[in-house]
Each structure stands twice: as C-alpha cells, then as structure tokens.
Short mmCIF file of C-alpha atoms in Angstrom, two decimals:
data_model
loop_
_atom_site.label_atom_id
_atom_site.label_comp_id
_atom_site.label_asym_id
_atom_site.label_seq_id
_atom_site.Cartn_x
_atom_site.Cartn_y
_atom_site.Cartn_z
CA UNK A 1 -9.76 71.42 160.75
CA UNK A 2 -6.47 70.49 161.33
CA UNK A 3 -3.92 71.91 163.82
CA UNK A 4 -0.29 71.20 165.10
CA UNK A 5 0.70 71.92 169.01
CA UNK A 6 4.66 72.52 169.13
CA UNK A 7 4.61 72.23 173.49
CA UNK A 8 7.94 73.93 173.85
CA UNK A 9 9.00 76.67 172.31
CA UNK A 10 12.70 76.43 173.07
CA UNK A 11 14.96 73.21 174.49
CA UNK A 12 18.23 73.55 175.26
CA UNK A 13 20.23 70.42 175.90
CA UNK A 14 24.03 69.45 175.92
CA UNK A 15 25.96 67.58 174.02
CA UNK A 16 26.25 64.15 173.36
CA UNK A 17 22.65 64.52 175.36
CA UNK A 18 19.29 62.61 174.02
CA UNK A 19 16.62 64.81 173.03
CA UNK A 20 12.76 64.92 172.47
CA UNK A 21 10.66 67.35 170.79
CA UNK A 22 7.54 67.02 171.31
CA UNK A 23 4.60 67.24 168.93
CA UNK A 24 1.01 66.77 169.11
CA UNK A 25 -1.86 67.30 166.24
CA UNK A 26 -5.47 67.14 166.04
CA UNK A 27 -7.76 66.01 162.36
CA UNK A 28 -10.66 64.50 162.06
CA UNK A 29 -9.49 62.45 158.68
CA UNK A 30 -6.23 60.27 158.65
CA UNK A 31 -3.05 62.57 158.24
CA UNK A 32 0.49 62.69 157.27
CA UNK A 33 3.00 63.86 159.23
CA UNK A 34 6.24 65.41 159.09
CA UNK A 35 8.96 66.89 161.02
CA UNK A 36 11.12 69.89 159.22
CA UNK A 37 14.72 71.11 160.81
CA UNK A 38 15.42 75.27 159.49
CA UNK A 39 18.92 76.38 159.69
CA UNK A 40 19.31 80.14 160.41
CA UNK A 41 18.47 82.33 157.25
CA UNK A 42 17.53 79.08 154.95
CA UNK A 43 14.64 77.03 153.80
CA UNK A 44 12.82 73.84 155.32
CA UNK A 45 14.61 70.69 155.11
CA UNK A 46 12.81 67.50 155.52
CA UNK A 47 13.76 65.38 158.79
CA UNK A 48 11.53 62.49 158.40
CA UNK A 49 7.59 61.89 157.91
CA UNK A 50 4.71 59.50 158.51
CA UNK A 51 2.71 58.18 155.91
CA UNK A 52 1.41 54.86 156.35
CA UNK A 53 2.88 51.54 158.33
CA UNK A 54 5.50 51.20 160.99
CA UNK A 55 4.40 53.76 163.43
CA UNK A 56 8.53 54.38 164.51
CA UNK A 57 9.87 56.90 161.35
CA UNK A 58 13.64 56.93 161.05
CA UNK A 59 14.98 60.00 159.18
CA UNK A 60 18.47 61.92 158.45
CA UNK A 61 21.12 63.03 160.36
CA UNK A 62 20.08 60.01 163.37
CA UNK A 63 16.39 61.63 164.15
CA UNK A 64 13.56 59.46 164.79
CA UNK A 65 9.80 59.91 165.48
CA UNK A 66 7.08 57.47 166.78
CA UNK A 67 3.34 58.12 165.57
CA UNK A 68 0.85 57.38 168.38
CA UNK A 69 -2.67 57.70 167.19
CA UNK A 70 -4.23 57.26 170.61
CA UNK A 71 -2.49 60.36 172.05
CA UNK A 72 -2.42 61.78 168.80
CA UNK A 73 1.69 62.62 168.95
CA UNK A 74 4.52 62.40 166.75
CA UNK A 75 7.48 63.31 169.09
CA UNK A 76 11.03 63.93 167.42
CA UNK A 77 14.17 61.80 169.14
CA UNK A 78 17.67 61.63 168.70
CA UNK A 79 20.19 60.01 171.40
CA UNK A 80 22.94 61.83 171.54
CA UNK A 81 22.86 65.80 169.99
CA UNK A 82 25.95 67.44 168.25
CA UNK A 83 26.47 71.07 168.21
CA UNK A 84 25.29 71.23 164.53
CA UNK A 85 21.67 70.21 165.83
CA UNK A 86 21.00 73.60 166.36
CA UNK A 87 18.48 74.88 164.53
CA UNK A 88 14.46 75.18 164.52
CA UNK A 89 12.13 72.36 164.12
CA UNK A 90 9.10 72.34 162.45
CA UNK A 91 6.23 69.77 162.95
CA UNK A 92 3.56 69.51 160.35
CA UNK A 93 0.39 67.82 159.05
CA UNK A 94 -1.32 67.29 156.22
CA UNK A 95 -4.55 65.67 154.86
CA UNK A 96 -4.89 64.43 151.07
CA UNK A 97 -5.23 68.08 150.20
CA UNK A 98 -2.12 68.62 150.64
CA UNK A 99 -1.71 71.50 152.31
CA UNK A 100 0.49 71.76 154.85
CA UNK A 101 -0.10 72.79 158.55
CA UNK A 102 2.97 73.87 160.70
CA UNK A 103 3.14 74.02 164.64
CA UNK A 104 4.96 77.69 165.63
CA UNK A 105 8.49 75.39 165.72
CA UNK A 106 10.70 74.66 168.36
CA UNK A 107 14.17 76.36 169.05
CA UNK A 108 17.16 73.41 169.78
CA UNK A 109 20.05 74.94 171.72
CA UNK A 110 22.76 72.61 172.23
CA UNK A 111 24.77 73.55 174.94
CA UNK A 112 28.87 72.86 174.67
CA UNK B 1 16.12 65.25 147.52
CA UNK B 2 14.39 66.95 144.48
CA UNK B 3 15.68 70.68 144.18
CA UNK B 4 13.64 74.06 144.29
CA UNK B 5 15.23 77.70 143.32
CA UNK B 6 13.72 80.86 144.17
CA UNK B 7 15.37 83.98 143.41
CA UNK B 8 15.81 86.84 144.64
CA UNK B 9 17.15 85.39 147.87
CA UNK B 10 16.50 88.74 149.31
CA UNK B 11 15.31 92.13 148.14
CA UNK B 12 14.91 95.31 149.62
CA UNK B 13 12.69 97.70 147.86
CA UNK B 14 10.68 101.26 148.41
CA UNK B 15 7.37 100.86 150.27
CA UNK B 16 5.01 101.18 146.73
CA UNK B 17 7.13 99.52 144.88
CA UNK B 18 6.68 95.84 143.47
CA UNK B 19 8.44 93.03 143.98
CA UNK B 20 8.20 89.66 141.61
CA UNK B 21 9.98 86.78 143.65
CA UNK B 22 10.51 83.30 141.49
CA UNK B 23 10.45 79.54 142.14
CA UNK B 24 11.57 76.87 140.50
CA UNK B 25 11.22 73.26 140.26
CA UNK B 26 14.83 72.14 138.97
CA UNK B 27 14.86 68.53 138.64
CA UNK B 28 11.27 67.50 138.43
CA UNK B 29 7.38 69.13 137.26
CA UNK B 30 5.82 70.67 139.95
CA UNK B 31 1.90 70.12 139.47
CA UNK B 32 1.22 72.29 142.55
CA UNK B 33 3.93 74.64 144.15
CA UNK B 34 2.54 76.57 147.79
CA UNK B 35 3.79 79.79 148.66
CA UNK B 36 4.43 80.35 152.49
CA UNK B 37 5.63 83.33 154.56
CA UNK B 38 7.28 83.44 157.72
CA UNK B 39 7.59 86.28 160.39
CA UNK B 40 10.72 86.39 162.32
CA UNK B 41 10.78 83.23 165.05
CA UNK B 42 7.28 82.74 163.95
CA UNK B 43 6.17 79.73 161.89
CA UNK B 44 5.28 79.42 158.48
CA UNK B 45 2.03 80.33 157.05
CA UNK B 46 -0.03 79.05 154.01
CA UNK B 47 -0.51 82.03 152.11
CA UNK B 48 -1.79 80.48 148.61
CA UNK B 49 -1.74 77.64 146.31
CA UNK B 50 -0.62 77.65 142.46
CA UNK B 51 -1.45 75.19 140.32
CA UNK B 52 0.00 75.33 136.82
CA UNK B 53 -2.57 76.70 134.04
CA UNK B 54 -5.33 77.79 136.64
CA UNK B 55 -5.75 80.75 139.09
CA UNK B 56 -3.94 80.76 142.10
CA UNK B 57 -6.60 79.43 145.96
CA UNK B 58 -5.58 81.84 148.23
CA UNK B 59 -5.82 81.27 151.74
CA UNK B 60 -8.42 83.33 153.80
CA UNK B 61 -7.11 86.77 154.68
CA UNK B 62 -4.83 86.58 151.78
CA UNK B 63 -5.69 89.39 149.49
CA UNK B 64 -5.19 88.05 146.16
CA UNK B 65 -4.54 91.33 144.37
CA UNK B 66 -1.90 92.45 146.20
CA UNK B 67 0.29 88.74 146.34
CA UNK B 68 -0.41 87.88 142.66
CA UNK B 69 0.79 84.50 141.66
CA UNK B 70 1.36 83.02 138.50
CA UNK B 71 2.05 79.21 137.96
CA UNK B 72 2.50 79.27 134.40
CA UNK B 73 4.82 76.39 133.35
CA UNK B 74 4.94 72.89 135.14
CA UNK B 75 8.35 74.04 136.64
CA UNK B 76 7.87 78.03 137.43
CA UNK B 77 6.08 79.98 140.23
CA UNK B 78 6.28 83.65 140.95
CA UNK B 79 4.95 85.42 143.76
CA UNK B 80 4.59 89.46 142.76
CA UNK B 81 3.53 91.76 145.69
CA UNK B 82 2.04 94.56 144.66
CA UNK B 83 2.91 98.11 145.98
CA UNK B 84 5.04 96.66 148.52
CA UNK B 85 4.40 97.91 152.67
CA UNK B 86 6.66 97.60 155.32
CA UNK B 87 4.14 95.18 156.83
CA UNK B 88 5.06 92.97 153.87
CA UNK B 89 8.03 92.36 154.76
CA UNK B 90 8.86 89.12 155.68
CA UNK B 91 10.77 85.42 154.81
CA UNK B 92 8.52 84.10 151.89
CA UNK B 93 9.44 80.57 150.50
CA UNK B 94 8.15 78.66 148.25
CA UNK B 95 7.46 74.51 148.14
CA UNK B 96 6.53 71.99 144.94
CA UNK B 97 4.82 69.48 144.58
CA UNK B 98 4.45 66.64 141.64
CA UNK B 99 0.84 65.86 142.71
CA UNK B 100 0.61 62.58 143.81
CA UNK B 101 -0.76 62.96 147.27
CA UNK B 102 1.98 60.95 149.31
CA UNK B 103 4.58 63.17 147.48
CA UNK B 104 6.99 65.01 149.79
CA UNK B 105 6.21 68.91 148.99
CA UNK B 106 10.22 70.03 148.79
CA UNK B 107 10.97 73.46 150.16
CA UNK B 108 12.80 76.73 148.16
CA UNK B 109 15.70 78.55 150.49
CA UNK B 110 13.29 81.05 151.01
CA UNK B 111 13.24 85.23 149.70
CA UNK B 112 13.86 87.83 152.58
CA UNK B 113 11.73 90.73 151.30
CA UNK B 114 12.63 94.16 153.33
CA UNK B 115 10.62 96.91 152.40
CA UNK B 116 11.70 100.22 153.69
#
C-alpha cells in the first residue's frame, strides 16, 4: 500500500524567504508523484509532478521539487516566497492505477 | 491546463434530503473521473471511482447506496447523496482523467455541501 507523510503541518515563513515543504512516501511499485497548492474555498491546482527522468521537477509559479528514491522524498522549494504563496499544499502519489494518495497537506503562512 | 466544472459550487439542503452534485470534463473525454471529499483542514479522501458505461469502485467504507455515482457520458460525472446527514457535509470535488496512465488527473473547484 501506498502512503504520503506531509512532516509539518503548518510553516510560516517571510517574505522574499526560501521555503521547503517537505514530503516523504512509501510503495512498494514505482510511483508518480505530485505536489498540489489549494487556495482557500477552491479546488486542487497542479504545482508540478514526477514521472520519469530528471529527478529535479520544475513547476509554476517558481516551485521546484527533487525526487530522492533512496530516502524516498519529494520535498517542495521555492527561493524567495510572495505573499500570494499562501495557501495549502498537497503532496500525492500514485501507482499505474491511478488513484491518487494525498498526505493531510501543509499550511504556508507567509509572514509580511 | 484541461478544464473541469462541477456545479453546484455549494448547496445547503434539509438533513433527508438529496443532493445530485455534477462534473464535467470541458475541453477533453474523461475515461475515468474520481470523486474526493475533504473535511475542513483535513486532506482529501478517495471516496470512489467512475468510469464511463460501468458501475462506479467505491473505496472501502464508502457505502455505495448512499453516494450514488453515475459516469454516463465520456465528459459527465454526478455524485447524488442520498438522504443527506449532517455528517455528510463536507467539500466534495471531483478530478478527470483521459486514461492514459501518465495523464495528469485535473481537479473540479470543488461543491461545499451543508446539510442542516
């Protein structure tokens, strides 16, 4: 069985700060990965995601993640946060089922 | 990114009442569309999955008589629960998928169902 591990539940940072959010999983067959971002009151929105190849993922608004098989992570990054980073963010796996597991998020609060 | 509808984007009903909540696939056929609910600052859970022209596979502990779903056209999902309980109220959203397994599944803005 699969299963996602979201390590914080809530990082606040400030502005114009670097950020990681952490993210480990655990499958016994080769996954995909994905990170989500959830504004308040609205759907999922796709960040990035891991498929195959180059283990560093670059996705929208200046995220990044690095798959790392042997510690089994897939930690989010951005250098430098803006105030409109704020928001929850969602890791998830999935196997060639395609059903999607979510870790229980984590809460960014950028702080002015 | 591909688009996905679902309507109502919230309801508030009678607990016993029913309420049918849609998705759609705008710009592309949705093979398989999953239908997810989320308890406030709580994740989102796997509740079932539709594919178009066969029964819904409900996950376990998903009672499958009371969240009927019905996938019958390659770009429409709906998600009725039955006799509606203040327990069922929740953020339930939708996602499709065109079936090729290294598809992104794209997510609906979600339904806030309130039953009072």
């Amino acid at each position: 069985a699969q299963s996602v591990t979201q390590l914080d539940s809530q990082v606040p940072v400030f502005e114009e700060a670097p950020v990681e959010l952490r993210c480990n999983y655990s499958s016994s067959v080769s996954v995909y990965l994905f990170w989500y971002v959830q504004y308040p009151n609205q759907g999922l929105q796709l960040l990035l995601k891991y498929l195959s190849g180059s283990t560093l993922v670059k996705g929208i608004n200046g995220f990044e993640a690095e798959f790392n098989k042997s510690q089994t992570s897939f930690h989010l990054r951005k250098p430098s946060v803006h105030i409109s980073d704020t928001a929850e963010y969602f890791c998830a796996v999935s196997d060639r089922d395609d059903k999607i597991i979510f870790g229980k998020g984590t809460r960014l609060h950028i702080l002015p | 990114g591909a688009v996905v509808s679902q309507h109502p984007s919230w309801v508030i009903c009678k607990s016993g009442t029913s309420v049918k909540i849609e998705c759609r696939s705008l710009d592309f056929q949705a093979t398989t569309m999953f239908w997810y609910r989320q308890f406030p600052k709580q994740s989102l859970m796997l509740m079932a999955t539709s594919n178009e022209g066969s029964k819904a596979t409900y996950e376990q502990g998903v009672e499958k008589d009371k969240f009927l779903i019905n996938h019958a056209s390659l770009t429409l999902s709906t998600l009725t629960v039955t006799s509606a309980h203040p327990e069922d109220s929740s953020f339930y959203i939708c996602s499709s998928h065109s079936g090729a397994s290294t598809d992104t599944q794209y997510f609906g803005p979600g339904t806030r169902l309130t039953v009072l």
